[in-house]
């Protein structure tokens, strides 16, 4: 096991729990999948990156961990909910839901189309609500659970050319707070994990140039790169009973940018 993959903290209550992660094959999602698997969780994940998902599943299982992958386009609600229910039927009720999948496509207002806007909502907001809809009944029966929705600092720091994406991520905060109120009596906690500018392969390839690195250096309070493993550590805390009395909150991991 590499130092990067070695758990920083162990959460014994996660061992054996069934976890569902959307967009779990690459980027932040890959780190989430590996982090939960290394805690002993039964880690179920979906993605449209089929090759990468199958490879991650095989690698983790070869190490004696428990990972389950299924191809799924999370913008197709029926398919998403069917995947969640199938995993639950085979492994047991989902006790931790990580609504990670997202796509931060840049755009300007002049070229914005209804089709692009609706697709942005489907990828970044809608699937989070309907994944929650699928897991809440089984969490109630199981005696509780943790839903971790994923936001973004993009709308807080007014990133340019991201208005549709930022609208979705701002809406996640309201969704989280209302779901937390609606289902808290059943022992279901709902929080938002809010990443800053995370240095995934995608970000490094498409957006991070020398000017961007200078912007990061100027705005983060902490030096260095914000990495997927930093997000995963907060996700483990929120999924575990270590955060038993934490709900309806936004947990920002951005190196102090906001």
CSV table of C-alpha atoms in Angstrom, one decimal, residues 17 32 37 48 54 66 83 85 109 115 121 131 144 149 156 161 163 168 171 182 194 203 211 223 232:
chain,number,residue,atom,x,y,z
A,17,UNK,CA,-21.3,-1.0,5.9
A,32,UNK,CA,-13.6,8.1,-2.4
A,37,UNK,CA,-12.9,0.2,0.6
A,48,UNK,CA,-20.0,6.1,-17.2
A,54,UNK,CA,-13.8,-2.2,-14.0
A,66,UNK,CA,-14.8,-5.4,-1.3
A,83,UNK,CA,-28.4,0.3,-9.7
A,85,UNK,CA,-31.6,-1.1,-5.4
A,109,UNK,CA,-24.5,33.2,-21.3
A,115,UNK,CA,-30.4,21.5,-23.7
A,121,UNK,CA,-28.9,20.1,-13.9
A,131,UNK,CA,-30.3,8.9,-5.3
A,144,UNK,CA,-30.3,5.5,10.0
A,149,UNK,CA,-24.1,15.6,-1.1
A,156,UNK,CA,-19.0,31.2,-3.5
A,161,UNK,CA,-18.2,30.9,-17.2
A,163,UNK,CA,-23.2,30.0,-14.1
A,168,UNK,CA,-26.7,23.6,-9.3
A,171,UNK,CA,-29.0,24.6,-4.9
A,182,UNK,CA,-37.2,15.9,6.8
A,194,UNK,CA,-17.8,21.4,-0.5
A,203,UNK,CA,-8.5,19.7,-14.0
A,211,UNK,CA,-1.8,31.5,-14.3
A,223,UNK,CA,0.3,26.2,0.5
A,232,UNK,CA,-11.9,11.7,0.8
